[in-house]
Coordinates of C-alpha atoms in Angstrom, one line a residue:
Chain X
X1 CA 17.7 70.6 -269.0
X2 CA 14.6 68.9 -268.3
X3 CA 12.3 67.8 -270.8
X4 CA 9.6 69.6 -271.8
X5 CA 6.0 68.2 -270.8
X6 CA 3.5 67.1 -273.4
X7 CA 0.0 67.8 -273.2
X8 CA -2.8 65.5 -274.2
X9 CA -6.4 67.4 -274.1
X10 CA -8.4 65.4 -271.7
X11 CA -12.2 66.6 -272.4
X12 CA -13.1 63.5 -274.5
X13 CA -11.9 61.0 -277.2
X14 CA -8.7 58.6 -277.1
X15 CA -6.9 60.5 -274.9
X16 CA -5.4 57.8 -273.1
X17 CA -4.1 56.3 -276.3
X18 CA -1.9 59.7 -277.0
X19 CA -0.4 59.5 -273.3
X20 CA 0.4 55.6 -273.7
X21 CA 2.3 56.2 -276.5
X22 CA 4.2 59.4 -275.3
X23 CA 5.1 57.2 -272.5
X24 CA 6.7 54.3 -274.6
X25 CA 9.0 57.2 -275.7
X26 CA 9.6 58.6 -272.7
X27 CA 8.1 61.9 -272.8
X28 CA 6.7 63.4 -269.9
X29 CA 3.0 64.1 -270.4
X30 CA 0.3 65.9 -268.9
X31 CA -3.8 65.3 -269.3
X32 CA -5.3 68.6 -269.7
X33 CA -9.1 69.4 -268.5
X34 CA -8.3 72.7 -267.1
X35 CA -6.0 76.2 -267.4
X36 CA -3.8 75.0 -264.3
X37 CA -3.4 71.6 -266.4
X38 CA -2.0 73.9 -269.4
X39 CA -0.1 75.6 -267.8
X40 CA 2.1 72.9 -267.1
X41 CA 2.6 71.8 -270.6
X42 CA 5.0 72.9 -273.0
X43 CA 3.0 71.4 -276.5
X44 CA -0.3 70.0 -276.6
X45 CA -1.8 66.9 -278.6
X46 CA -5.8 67.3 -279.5
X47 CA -6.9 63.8 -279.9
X48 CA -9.8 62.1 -281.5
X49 CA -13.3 61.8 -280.6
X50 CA -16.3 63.8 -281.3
X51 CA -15.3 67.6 -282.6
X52 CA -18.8 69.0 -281.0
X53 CA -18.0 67.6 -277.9
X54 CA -14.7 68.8 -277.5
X55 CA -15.2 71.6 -279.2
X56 CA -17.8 72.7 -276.9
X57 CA -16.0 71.3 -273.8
X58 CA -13.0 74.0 -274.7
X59 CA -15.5 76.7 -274.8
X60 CA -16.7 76.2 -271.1
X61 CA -13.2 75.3 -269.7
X62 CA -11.6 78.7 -271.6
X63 CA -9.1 76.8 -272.8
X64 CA -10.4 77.8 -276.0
X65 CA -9.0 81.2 -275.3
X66 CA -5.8 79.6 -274.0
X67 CA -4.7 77.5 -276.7
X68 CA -5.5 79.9 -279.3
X69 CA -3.4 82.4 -277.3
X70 CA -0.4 80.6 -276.7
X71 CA -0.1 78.9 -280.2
X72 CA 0.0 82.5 -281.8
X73 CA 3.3 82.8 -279.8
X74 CA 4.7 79.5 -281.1
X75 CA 3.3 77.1 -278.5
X76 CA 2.8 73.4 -280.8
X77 CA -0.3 72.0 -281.2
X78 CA -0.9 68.8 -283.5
X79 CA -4.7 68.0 -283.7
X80 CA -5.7 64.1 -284.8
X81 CA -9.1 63.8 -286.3
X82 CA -11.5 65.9 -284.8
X83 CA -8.2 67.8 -283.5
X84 CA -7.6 68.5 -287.1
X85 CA -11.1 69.8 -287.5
X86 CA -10.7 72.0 -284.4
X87 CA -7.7 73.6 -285.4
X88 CA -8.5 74.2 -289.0
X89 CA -8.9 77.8 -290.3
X90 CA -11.6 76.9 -292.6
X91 CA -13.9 74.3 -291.4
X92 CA -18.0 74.0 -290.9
X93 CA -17.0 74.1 -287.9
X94 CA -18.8 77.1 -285.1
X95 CA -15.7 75.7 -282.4
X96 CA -12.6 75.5 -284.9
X97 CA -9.4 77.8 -283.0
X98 CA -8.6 78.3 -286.7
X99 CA -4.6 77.5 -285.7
X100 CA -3.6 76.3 -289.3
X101 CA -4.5 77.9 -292.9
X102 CA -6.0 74.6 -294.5
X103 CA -9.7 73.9 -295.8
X104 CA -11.1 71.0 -294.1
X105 CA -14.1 68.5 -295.0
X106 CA -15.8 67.0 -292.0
X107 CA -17.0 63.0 -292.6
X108 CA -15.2 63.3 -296.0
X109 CA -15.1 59.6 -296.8
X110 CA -18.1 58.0 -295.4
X111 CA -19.5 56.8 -292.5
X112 CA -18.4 54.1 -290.4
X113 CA -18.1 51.4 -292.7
X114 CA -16.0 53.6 -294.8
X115 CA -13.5 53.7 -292.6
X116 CA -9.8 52.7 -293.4
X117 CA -6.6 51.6 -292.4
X118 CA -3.2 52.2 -294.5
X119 CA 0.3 52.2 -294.6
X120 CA 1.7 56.2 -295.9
X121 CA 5.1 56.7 -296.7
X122 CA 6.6 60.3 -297.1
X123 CA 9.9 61.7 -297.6
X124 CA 10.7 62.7 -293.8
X125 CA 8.4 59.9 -292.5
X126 CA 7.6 56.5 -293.5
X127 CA 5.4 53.7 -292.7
X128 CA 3.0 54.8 -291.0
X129 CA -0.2 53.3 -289.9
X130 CA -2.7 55.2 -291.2
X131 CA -6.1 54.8 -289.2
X132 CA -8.6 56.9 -290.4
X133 CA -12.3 56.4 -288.7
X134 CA -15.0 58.6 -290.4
X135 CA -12.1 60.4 -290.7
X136 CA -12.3 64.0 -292.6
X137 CA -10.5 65.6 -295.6
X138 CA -8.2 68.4 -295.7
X139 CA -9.1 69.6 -299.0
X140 CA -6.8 72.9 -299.3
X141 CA -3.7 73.9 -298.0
X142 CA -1.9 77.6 -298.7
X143 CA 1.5 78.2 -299.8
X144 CA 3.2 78.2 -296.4
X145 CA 1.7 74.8 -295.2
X146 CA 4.1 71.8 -295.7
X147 CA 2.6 68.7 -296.7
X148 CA 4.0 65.5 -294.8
X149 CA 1.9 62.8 -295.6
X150 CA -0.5 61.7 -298.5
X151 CA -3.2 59.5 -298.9
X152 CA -3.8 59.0 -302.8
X153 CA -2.7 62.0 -303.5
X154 CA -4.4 64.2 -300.9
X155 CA -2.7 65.4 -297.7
X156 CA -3.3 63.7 -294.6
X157 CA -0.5 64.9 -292.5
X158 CA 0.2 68.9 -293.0
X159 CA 2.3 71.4 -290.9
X160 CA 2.3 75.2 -290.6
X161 CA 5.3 76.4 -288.3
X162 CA 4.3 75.0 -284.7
X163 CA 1.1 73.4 -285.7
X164 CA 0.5 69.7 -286.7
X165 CA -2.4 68.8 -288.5
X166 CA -3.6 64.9 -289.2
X167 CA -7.0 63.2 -290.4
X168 CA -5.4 59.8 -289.4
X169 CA -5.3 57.9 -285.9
X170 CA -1.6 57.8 -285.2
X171 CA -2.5 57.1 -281.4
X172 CA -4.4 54.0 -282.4
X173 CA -0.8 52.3 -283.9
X174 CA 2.0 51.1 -282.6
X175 CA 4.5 52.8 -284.6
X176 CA 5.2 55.8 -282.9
X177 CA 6.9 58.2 -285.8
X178 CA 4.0 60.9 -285.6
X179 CA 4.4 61.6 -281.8
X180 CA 8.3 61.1 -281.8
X181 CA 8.0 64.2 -285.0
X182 CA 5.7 66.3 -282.7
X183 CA 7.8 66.1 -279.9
X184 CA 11.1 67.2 -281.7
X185 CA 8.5 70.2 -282.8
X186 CA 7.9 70.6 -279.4
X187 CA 12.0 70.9 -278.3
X188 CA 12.0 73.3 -281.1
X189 CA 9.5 75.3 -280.8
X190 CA 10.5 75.8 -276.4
X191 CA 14.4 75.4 -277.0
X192 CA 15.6 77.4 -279.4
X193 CA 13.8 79.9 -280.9
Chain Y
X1 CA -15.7 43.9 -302.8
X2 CA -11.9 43.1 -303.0
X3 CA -10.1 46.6 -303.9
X4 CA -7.4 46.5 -306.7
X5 CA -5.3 48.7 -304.1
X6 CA -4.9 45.7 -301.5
X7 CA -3.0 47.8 -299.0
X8 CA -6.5 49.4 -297.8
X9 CA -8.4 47.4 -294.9
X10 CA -11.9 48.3 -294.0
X11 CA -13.8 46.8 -291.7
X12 CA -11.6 45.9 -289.4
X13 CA -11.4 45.1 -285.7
X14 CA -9.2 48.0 -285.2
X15 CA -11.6 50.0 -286.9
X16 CA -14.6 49.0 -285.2
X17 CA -13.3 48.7 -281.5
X18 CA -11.2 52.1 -283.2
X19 CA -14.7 53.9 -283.5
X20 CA -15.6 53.0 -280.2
X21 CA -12.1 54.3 -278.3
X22 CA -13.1 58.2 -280.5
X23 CA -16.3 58.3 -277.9
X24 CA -14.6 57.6 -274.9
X25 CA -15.4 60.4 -272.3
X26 CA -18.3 61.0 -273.8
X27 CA -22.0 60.5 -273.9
X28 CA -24.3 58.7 -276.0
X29 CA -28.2 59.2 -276.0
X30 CA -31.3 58.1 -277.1
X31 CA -33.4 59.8 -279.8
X32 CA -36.7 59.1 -281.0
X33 CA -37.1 61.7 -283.7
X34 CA -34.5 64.1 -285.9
X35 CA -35.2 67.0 -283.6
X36 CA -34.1 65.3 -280.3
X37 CA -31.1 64.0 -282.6
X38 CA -30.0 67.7 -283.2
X39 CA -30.7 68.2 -279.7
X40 CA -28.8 65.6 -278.3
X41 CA -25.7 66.5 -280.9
X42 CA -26.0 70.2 -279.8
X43 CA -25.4 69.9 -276.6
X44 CA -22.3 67.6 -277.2
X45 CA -23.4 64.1 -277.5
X46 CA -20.8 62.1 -279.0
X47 CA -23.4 59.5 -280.9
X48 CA -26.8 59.3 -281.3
X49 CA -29.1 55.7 -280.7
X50 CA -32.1 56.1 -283.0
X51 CA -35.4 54.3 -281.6
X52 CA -38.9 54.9 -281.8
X53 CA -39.7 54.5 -278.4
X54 CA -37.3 55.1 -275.3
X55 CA -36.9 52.3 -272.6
X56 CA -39.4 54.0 -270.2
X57 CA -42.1 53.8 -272.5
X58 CA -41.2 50.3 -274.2
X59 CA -41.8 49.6 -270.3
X60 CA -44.7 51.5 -269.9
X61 CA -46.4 50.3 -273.3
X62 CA -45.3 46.6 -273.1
X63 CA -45.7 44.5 -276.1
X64 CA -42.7 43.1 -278.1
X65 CA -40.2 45.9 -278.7
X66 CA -38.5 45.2 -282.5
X67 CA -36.1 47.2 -284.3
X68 CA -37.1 51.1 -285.6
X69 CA -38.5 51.9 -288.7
X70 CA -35.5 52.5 -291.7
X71 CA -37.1 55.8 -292.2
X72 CA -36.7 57.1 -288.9
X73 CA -33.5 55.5 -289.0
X74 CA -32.1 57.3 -292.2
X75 CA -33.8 60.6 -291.4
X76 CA -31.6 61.0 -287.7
X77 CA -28.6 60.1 -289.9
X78 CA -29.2 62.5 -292.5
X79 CA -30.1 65.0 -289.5
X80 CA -26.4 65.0 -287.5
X81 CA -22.9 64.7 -288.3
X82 CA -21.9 62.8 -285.3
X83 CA -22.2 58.5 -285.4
X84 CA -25.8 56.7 -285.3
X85 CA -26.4 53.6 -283.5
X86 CA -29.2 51.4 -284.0
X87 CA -30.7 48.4 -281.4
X88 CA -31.7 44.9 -282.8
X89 CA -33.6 42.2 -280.8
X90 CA -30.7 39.8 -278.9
X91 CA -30.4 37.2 -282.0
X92 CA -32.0 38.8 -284.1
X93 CA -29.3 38.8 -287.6
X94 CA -31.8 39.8 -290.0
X95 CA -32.5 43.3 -288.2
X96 CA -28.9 43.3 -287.9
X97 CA -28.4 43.0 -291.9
X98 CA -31.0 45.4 -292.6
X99 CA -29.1 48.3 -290.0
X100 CA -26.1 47.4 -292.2
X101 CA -27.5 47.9 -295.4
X102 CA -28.5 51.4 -294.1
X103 CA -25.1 52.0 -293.3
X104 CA -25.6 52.6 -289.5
X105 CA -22.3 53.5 -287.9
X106 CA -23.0 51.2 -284.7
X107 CA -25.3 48.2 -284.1
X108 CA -26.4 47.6 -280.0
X109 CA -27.4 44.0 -279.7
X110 CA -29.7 44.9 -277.0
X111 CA -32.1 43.3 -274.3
X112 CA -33.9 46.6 -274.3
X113 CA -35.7 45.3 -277.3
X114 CA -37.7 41.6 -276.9
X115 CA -35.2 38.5 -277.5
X116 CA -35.6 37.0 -280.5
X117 CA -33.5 34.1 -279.7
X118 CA -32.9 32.6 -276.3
X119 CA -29.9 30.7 -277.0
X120 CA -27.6 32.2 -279.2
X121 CA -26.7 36.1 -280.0
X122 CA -26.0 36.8 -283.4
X123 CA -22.4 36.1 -284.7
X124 CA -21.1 39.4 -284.8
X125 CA -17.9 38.5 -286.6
X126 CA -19.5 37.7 -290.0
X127 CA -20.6 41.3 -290.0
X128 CA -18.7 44.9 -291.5
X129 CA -20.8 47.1 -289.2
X130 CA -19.4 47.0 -285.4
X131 CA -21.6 46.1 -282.6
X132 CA -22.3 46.9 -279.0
X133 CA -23.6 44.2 -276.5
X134 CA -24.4 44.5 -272.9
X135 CA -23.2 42.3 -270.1
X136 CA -23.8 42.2 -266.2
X137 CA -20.0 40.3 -265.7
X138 CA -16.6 39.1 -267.2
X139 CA -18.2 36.2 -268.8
X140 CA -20.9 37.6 -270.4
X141 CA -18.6 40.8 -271.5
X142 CA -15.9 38.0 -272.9
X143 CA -18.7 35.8 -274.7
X144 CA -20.1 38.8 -277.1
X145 CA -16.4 39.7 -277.4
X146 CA -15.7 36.4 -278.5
X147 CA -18.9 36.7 -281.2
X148 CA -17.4 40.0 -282.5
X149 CA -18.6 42.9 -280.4
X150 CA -16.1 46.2 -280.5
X151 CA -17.4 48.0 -277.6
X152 CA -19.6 46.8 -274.4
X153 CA -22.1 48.4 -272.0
X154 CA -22.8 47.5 -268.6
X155 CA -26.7 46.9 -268.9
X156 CA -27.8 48.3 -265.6
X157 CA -31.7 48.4 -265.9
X158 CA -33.1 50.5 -269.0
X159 CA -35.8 52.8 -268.9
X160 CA -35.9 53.0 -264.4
X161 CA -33.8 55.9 -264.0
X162 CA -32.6 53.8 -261.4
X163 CA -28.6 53.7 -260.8
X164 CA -28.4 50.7 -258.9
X165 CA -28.4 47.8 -261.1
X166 CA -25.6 49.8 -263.6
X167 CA -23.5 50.0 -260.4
X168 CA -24.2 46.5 -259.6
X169 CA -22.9 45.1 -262.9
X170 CA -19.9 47.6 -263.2
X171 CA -18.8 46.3 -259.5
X172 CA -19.3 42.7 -260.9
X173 CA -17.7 43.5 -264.1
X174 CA -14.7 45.1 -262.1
X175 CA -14.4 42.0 -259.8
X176 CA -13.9 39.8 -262.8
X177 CA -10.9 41.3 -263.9
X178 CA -9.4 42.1 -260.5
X179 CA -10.2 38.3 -259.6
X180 CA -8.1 36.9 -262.7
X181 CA -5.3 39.3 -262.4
X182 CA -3.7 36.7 -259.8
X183 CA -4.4 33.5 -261.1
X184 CA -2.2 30.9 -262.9
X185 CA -2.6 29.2 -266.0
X186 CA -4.5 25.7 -264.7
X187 CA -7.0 28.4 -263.1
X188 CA -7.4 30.7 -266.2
X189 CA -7.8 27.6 -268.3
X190 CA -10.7 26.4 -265.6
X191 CA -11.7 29.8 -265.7
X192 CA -12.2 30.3 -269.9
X193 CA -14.5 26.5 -269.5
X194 CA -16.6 27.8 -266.9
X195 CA -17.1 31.4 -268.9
X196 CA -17.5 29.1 -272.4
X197 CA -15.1 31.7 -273.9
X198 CA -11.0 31.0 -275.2
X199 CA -8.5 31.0 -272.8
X200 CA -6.4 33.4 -274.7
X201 CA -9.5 36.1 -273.9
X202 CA -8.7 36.0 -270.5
X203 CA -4.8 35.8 -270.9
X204 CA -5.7 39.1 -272.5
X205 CA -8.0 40.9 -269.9
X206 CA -5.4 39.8 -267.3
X207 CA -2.6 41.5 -269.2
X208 CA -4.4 44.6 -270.0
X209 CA -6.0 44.5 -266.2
X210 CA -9.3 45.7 -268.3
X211 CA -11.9 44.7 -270.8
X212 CA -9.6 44.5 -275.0
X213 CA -12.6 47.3 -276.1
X214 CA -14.2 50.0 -274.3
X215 CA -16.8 49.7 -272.0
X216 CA -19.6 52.3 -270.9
X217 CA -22.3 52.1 -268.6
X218 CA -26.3 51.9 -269.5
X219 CA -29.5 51.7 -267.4
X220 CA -30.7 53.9 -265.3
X221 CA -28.4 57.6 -265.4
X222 CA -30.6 60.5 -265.0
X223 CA -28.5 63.1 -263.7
X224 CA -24.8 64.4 -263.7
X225 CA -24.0 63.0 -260.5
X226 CA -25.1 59.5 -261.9
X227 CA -22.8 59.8 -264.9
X228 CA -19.9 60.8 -262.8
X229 CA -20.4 57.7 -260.6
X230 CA -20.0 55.7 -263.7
X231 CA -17.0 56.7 -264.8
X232 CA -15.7 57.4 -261.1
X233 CA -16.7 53.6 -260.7
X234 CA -14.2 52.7 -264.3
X235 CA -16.3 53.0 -267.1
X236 CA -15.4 54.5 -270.4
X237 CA -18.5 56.9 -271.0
X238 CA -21.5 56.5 -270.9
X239 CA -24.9 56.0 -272.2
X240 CA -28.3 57.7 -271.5
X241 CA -31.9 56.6 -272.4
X242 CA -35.1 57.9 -270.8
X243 CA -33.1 59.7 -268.6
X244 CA -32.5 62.9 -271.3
X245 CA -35.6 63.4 -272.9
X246 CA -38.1 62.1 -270.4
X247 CA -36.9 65.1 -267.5
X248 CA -38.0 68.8 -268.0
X249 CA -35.4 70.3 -269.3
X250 CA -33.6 68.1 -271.8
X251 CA -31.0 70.5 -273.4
X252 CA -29.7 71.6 -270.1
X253 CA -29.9 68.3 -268.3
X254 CA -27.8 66.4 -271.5
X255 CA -25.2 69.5 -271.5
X256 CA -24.8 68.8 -267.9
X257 CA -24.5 65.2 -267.9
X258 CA -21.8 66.0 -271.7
X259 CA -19.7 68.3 -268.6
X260 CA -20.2 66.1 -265.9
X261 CA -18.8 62.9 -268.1
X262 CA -15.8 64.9 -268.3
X263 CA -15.3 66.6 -265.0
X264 CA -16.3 63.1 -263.1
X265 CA -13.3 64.0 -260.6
X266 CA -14.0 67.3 -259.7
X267 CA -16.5 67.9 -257.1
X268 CA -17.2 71.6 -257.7
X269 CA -17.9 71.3 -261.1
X270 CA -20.2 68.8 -260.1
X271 CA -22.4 71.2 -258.3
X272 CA -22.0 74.3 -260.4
X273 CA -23.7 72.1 -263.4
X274 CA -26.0 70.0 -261.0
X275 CA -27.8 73.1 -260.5
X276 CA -31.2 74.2 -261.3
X277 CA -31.8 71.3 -264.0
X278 CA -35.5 71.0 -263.5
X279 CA -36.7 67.4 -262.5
X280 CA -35.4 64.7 -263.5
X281 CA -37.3 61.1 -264.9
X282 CA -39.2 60.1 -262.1
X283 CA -37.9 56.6 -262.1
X284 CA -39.0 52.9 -260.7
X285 CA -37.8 51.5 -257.8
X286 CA -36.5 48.4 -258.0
X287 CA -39.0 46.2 -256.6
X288 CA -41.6 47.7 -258.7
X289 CA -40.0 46.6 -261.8
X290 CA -41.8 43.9 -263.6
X291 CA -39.5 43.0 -266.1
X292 CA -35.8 42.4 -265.6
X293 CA -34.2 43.3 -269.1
X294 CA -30.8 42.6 -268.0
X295 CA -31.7 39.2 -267.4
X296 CA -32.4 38.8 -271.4
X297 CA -29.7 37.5 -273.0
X298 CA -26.6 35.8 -271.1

């Protein structure tokens, strides 16, 4: 059985980052800027970068339609900073796919010089270099959203079934837990279900 | 400010050259009031630079070009969500204190504005704020580096809406690194005296075959095709000046040049968006310039 491909969305932000890292664990990977691109792809990552931008980017490509789509039919999706915001189900956000039920706060800590970096420990995954850059807030989460990671007591790393949700850089470390936990979702969620 | 929780770090050079990797692909233009801000962030810019006048009329007005007004400052980052830059004068470290104090998300160190110091740029390190500088080569890329800057810019010339000198310093820039790439220690260490900047810099470069922090283009894009040059040429994104909001159409030309920063490889795109944008800046040929701004600062 061959391995299933990874998707990085390729409109804008560290894309690159995500796709260096899924090759240091030797996932196949795909950059996606188009429908034929996502086709190809088994899971997709929605990086970080500027939720406007991308956000509006997905709306002229379709692949708005697409993702939203295929990740009601279990296709995985884990969204990093303004990924998180464009997945969220309740965000001031007019481009949000609304994959995951959590409330999210755009810019929650600050500006630039309010941004942070961490280590978060949790009970399935530990040390982890949290990066967060005018990073947001995920300030609700219902009943059937597990929480993964917390940052003083809020959640920075939530997951609903086949969606992954983080306000932290994971890309931007060299400890490569978050995308080595996506990718087992990934097996999962195309293996055997 | 030390934090009884001492495993929190702000400030950063991950998180400054961090900030700058989150606008890769993207575009980043020049706004003069709140309304062109909004503008600018509606049709998908990815940051904002706040200045009271754009390079084509700093050029057209002459006179010593210093750092904006607070006010106007503070009123384009209480306008959008997305980052706010702000230029000081090359040197210049008070204007640089003052754009921290206001809490800007990006300082640009930029010959756009008149030098207030012809030998030394301002020592970036000792700052929380990240900066952007421009360069024209390795050397000058590697020296603000070396002073603390997270992210550089190519300086093409500002305020022409003339491509040529951007592509001229990316080439340059690009030569740098490719000429490094095959050269031995005695020769890097050669090298690092002539550029005035650490060895270990260019041990760096050499390994990552690239700049250690993003770099975009500046000076001179006006239209999609020019943006997709840029980053068909190797650049990270890019940034747009006159070239935005001194054409005739501004929201459709900067929604274009947002798609075309993205679909820089594909052709058709290309000319679906390149369509119908209404004229562009008129722009200066070369020869007609009468002053060189990327010659400030070196």
């Amino acid at each position: 059985m061959s391995k299933p491909i990874v998707g990085v969305l390729a409109l804008q932000g560290d894309f690159v980052e995500h796709v260096e890292i899924l090759h240091s664990l030797n996932i196949p990977t795909q950059e996606v800027r188009n429908i034929s691109d996502a086709n190809m792809t088994a899971g997709l990552i929605i990086p970080g970068g500027e939720s406007t931008a991308i956000g509006k980017l997905l709306k002229s490509t379709k692949l708005d339609k697409w993702i939203k789509n295929n990740a009601t039919n279990g296709y995985p999706v884990f969204g990093t900073c303004a990924g998180c915001i464009l997945i969220a189900q309740d965000v001031d956000s007019e481009y949000s796919l609304k994959l995951i039920d959590i409330t999210v706060s755009r810019n929650a800590y600050g500006r630039q010089l309010d941004s942070f970096e961490t280590i978060l420990t949790g009970t399935k995954l530990k040390n982890v270099h949290g990066i967060f850059i005018r990073a947001p807030k995920i300030t609700k989460v219902s009943s059937t959203v597990n929480i993964l990671l917390k940052y003083k007591k809020e959640p920075v790393l939530v997951q609903q079934d086949n969606i992954l949700a983080g306000t932290f850089h994971p890309e931007l470390s060299t400890n490569a837990v978050v995308h080595e936990y996506f990718a087992k979702l990934v097996k999962k969620f195309n293996y055997h279900e | 400010m030390t934090k009884k929780n001492t495993t929190v770090k702000k400030n950063t050079l991950k998180l400054k050259a961090g900030l700058a990797q989150m606008l890769k692909g993207g575009v980043i233009m020049d706004v003069v009031t709140p309304e062109h801000a909004k503008i600018a962030e509606d049709a998908g810019a990815v940051a904002v630079m706040a200045l009271e006048r754009v390079p084509a009329d700093i050029r057209a007005t002459g006179g010593v070009a210093r750092m904006s007004d607070p006010k106007l400052i503070k009123q384009i980052m209480k306008t959008v969500s997305i980052p706010v830059m702000a230029k000081v004068r090359i040197g210049h470290f008070v204007e640089a204190q003052i754009l921290e104090s206001l809490g800007v998300d990006y300082i640009d160190e930029s010959e756009v504005l008149t030098p207030a110091d012809n030998d030394y740029h301002i020592n970036k390190n000792i700052f929380d704020v990240p900066f952007v500088c421009g360069c024209r080569n390795l050397g000058e890329a590697l020296r603000r580096i070396n002073e603390g800057a997270a992210m550089i810019r190519t300086k093409g010339e500002a305020g022409t809406g003339n491509i040529v000198e951007a592509v001229k310093h990316i080439r340059t820039l690009s030569e740098g690194i490719e000429a490094i790439q095959h050269m031995n220690e005695s020769g890097l260490k050669k090298m690092a005296v002539e550029m005035r900047v650490p060895v270990e810099l260019l041990k760096q470069v050499k390994k990552l075959g690239r700049l250690p922090v993003v770099n975009f283009a500046a000076g001179g894009i006006a239209t999609p095709a020019d943006a997709a040059l840029a980053m068909q040429l190797g650049v990270d994104g890019v940034f747009v000046g006159s070239g935005i909001f001194k054409s005739k159409n501004p929201t459709k030309r900067a929604m274009a040049i947002v798609e075309a920063t993205t679909h820089y490889q594909d052709p058709d795109i290309l000319a679906k968006i390149s369509e119908n944008l209404g004229a562009p800046m008129t722009g200066i040929d070369m020869d007609d310039v009468a002053v060189k701004m990327a010659e400030r600062g070196n």
